[in-house]
Tab-separated table of C-alpha atoms and ligand atoms in Angstrom:
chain	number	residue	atom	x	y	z
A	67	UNK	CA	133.878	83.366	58.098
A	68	UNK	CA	131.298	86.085	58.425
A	69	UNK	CA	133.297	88.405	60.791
A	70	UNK	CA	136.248	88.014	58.517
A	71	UNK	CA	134.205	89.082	55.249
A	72	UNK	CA	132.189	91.719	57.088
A	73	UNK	CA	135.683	93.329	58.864
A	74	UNK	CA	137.141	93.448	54.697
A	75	UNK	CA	140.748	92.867	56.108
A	76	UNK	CA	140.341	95.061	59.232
A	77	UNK	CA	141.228	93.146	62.654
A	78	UNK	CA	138.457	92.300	64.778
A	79	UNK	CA	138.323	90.641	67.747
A	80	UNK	CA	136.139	88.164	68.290
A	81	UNK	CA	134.675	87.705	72.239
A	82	UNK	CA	132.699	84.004	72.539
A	83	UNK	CA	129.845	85.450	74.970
A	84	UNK	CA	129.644	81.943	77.056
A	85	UNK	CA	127.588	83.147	79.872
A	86	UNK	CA	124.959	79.735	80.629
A	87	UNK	CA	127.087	77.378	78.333
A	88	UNK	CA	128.893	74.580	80.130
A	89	UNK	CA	132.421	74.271	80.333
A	90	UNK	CA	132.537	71.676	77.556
A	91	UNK	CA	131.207	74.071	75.078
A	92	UNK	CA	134.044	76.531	75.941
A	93	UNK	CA	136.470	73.621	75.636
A	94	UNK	CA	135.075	72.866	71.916
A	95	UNK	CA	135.538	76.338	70.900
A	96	UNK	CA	138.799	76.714	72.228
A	97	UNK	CA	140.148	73.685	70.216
A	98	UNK	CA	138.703	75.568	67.347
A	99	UNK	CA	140.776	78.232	68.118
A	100	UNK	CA	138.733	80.691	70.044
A	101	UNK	CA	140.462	82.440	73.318
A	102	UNK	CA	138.806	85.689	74.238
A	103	UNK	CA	135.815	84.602	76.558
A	104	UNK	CA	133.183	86.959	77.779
A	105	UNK	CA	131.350	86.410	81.395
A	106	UNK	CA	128.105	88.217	82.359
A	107	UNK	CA	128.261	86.588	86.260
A	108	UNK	CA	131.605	86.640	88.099
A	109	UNK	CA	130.790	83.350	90.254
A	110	UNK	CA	129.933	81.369	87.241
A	111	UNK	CA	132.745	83.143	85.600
A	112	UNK	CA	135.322	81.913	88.527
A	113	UNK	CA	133.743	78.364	88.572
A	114	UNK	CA	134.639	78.088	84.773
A	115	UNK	CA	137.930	79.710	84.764
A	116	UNK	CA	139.102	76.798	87.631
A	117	UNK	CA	137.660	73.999	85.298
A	118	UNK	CA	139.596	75.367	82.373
A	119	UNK	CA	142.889	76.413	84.277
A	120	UNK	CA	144.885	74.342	81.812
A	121	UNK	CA	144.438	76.613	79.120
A	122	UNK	CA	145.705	79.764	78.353
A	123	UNK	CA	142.436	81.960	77.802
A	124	UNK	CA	141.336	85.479	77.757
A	125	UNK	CA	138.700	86.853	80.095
A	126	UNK	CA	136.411	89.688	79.505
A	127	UNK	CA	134.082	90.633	81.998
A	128	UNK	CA	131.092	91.767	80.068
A	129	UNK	CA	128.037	92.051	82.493
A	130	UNK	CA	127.039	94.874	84.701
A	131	UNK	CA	129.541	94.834	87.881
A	132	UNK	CA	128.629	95.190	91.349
A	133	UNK	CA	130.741	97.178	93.977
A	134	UNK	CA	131.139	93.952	95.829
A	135	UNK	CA	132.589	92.451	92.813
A	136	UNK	CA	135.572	94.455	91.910
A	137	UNK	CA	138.039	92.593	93.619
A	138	UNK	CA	137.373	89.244	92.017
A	139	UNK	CA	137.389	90.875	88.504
A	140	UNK	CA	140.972	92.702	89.615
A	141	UNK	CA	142.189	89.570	90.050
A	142	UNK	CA	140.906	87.066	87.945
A	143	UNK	CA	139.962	89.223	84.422
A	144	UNK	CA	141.888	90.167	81.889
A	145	UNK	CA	139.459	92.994	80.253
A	146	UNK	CA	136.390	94.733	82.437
A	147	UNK	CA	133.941	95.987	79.379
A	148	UNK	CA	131.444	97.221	81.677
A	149	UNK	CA	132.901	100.077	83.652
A	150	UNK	CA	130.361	103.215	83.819
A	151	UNK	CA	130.958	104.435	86.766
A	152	UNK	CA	133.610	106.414	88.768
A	153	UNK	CA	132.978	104.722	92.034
A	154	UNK	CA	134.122	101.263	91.151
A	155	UNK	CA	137.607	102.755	90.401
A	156	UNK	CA	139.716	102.962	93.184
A	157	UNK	CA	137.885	99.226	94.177
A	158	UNK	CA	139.479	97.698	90.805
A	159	UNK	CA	142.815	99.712	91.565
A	160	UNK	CA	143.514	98.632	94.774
A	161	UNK	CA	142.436	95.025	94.522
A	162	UNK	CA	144.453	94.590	90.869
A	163	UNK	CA	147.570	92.682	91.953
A	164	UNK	CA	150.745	93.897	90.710
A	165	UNK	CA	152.302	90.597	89.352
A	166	UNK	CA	149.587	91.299	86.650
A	167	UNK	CA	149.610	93.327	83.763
A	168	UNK	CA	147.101	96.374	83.913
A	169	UNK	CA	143.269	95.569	83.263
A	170	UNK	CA	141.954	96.505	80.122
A	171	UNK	CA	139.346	98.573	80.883
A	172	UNK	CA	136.198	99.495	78.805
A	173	UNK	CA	133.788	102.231	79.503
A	174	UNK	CA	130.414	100.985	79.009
A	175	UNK	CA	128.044	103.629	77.176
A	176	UNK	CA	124.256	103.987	77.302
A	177	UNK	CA	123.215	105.008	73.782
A	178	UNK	CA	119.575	103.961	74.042
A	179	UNK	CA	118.722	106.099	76.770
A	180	UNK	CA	115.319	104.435	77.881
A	181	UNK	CA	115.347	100.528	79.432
A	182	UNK	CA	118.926	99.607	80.303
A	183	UNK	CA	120.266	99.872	83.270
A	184	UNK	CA	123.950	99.996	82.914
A	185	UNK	CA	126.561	102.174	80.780
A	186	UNK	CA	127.420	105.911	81.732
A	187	UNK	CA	125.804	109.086	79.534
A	188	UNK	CA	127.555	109.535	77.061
A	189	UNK	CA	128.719	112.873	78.702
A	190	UNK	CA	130.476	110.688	81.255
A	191	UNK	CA	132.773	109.075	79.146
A	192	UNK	CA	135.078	112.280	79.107
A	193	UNK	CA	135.324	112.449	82.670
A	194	UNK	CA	135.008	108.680	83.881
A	195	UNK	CA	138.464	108.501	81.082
A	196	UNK	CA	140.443	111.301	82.969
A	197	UNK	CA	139.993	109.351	85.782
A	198	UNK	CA	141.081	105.812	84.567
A	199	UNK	CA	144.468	107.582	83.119
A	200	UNK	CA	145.010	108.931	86.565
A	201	UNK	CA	145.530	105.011	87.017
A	202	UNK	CA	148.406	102.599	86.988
A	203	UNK	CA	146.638	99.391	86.932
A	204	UNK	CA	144.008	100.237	84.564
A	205	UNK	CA	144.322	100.951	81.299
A	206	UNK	CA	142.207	102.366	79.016
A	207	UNK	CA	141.602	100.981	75.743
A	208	UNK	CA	138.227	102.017	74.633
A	209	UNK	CA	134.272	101.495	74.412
A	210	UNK	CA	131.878	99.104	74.791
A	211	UNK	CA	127.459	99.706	74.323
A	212	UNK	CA	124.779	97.567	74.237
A	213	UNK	CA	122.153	99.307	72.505
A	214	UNK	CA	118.274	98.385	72.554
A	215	UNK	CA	117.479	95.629	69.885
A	216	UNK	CA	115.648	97.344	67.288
A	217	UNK	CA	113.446	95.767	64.353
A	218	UNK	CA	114.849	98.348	62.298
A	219	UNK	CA	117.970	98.033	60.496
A	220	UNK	CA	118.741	101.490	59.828
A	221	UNK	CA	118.043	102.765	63.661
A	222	UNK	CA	120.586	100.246	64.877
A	223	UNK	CA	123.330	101.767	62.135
A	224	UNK	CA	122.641	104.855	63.303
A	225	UNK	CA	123.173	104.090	66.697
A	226	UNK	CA	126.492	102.168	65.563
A	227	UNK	CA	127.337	105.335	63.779
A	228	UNK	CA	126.675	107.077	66.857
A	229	UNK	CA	128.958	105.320	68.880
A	230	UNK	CA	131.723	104.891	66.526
A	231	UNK	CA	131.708	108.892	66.529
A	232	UNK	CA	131.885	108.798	70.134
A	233	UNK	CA	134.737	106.612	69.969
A	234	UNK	CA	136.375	109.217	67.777
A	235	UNK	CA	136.455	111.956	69.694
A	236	UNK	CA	137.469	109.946	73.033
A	237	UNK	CA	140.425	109.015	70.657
A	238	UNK	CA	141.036	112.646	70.348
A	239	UNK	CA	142.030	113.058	73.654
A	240	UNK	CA	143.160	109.656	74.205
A	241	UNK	CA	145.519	108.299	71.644
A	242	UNK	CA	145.892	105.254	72.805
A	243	UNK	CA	142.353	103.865	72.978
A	244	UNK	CA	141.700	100.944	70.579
A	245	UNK	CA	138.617	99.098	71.123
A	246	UNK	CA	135.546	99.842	69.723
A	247	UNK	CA	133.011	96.639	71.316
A	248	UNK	CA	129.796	96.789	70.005
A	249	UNK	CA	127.551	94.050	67.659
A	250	UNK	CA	125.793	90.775	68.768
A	251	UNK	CA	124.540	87.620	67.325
A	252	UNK	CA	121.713	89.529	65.681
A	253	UNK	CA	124.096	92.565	64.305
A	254	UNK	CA	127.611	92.158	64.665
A	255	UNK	CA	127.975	92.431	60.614
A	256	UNK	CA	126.558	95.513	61.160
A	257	UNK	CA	128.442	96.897	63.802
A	258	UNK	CA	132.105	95.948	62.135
A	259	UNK	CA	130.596	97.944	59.168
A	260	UNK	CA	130.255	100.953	61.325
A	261	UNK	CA	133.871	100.496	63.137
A	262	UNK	CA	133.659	97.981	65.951
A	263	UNK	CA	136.657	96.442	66.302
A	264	UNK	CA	135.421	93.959	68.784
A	265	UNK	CA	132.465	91.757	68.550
A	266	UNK	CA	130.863	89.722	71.607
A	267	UNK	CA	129.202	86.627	70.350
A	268	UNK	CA	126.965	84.046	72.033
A	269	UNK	CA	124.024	82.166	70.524
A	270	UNK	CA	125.506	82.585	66.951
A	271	UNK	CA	128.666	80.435	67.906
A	272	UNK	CA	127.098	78.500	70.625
A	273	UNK	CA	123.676	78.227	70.005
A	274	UNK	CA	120.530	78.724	72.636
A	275	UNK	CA	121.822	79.325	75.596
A	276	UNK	CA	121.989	76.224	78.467
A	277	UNK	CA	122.954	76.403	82.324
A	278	UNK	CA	126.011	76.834	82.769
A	279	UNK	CA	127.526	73.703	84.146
B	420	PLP	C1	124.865	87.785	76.213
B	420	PLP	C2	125.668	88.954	75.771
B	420	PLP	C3	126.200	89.039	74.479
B	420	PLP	C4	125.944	88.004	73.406
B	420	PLP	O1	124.608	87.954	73.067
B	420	PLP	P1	124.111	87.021	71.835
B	420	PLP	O2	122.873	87.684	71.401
B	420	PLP	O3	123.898	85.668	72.408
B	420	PLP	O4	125.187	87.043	70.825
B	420	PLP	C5	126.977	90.127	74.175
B	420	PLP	N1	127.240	91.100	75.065
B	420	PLP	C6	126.740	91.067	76.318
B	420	PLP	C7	127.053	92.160	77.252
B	420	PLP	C8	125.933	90.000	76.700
B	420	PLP	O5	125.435	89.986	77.933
């Protein structure tokens, strides 16, 4: 498929962005396969996860996370994409509990600079890392950006480029790191061409989006 040919025999994961499609949707895709599931809300997110509890799924918490919210997302997510910002630290460590393996953590970036609201500077991905590996229940494994959809092709490959560089030199200092997340419906071909090696995909697999439920 078009993440396969795009990725030219590099792994990439694919995340099924299923924020506002109903529980039956998720259910199709997961006979097809699919298991990584992104959530933008965590109370739609928690409503879905006890209608699917049969299945063995993956849960990425993709949207922007409220203090308040930490706990849930501790406990009931398997990846947080959207940390960028120190604060909700110690609220993720200390509600993660310790039956469970450590959260995959992702610290979100702001590469657009103007409009959007969440992601860290991109001079507080050094610090806001230090931090995480001071952890034992989070564990680092990369980036994650949502840059400003731009008509232009070539603005957006910069900015992929940009991030992907970013990325890099986070991975000096961090060996470990893995995950590159960045590319859409609109541009995810694009972004595995510049190094993501994670995708987060909604209205391309799903279609337009629905209430949830
Ligand atoms: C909704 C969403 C996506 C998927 O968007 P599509 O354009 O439907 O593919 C990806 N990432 C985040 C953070 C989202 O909120």
């Amino acid at each position: 498929m078009r993440i396969a040919q795009a990725a030219a025999g590099r792994q990439v994961t694919l995340v099924a962005a299923s924020k506002a499609q109903p529980v039956a949707a998720i259910r199709d895709l997961t006979e097809a396969g699919q298991r990584c599931f992104g959530e933008n809300y965590v109370q739609e997110a928690l409503a879905k996860q006890r209608d699917l509890d049969d299945l063995s799924l993956e849960w990425h918490m993709i949207g922007p996370l409220q203090s308040n919210k930490c706990e849930a997302v501790a406990r009931r997510f398997d990846w947080l994409q959207s940390l960028d910002r120190e604060k909700l630290i110690p609220l993720l460590e200390r509600s993660r509990p310790p039956h469970l393996p450590p959260l995959n953590v992702l610290i979100e970036v702001n590469v657009s600079h103007e409009a959007s609201k969440s992601g860290c500077a991109p001079e507080q991905i050094a610090p806001l890392a230090a931090k995480i590996a001071q952890t034992s229940c989070l564990r680092l494994r990369g980036l994650m950006a949502i840059p400003a959809p731009s008509p232009d092709p070539a603005a957006r490959r910069a900015t992929f480029a940009r991030l992907r560089a970013m990325f890099e030199s986070l991975r000096a200092q961090q060996p470990d790191i893995d995950t590159l997340s960045m590319g859409m419906s609109e541009d995810f071909e694009l972004a595995i061409e510049e190094g993501a090696t994670m995708v987060r995909v909604g209205t391309a697999l799903f279609g337009p989006r629905k209430r949830a439920r």
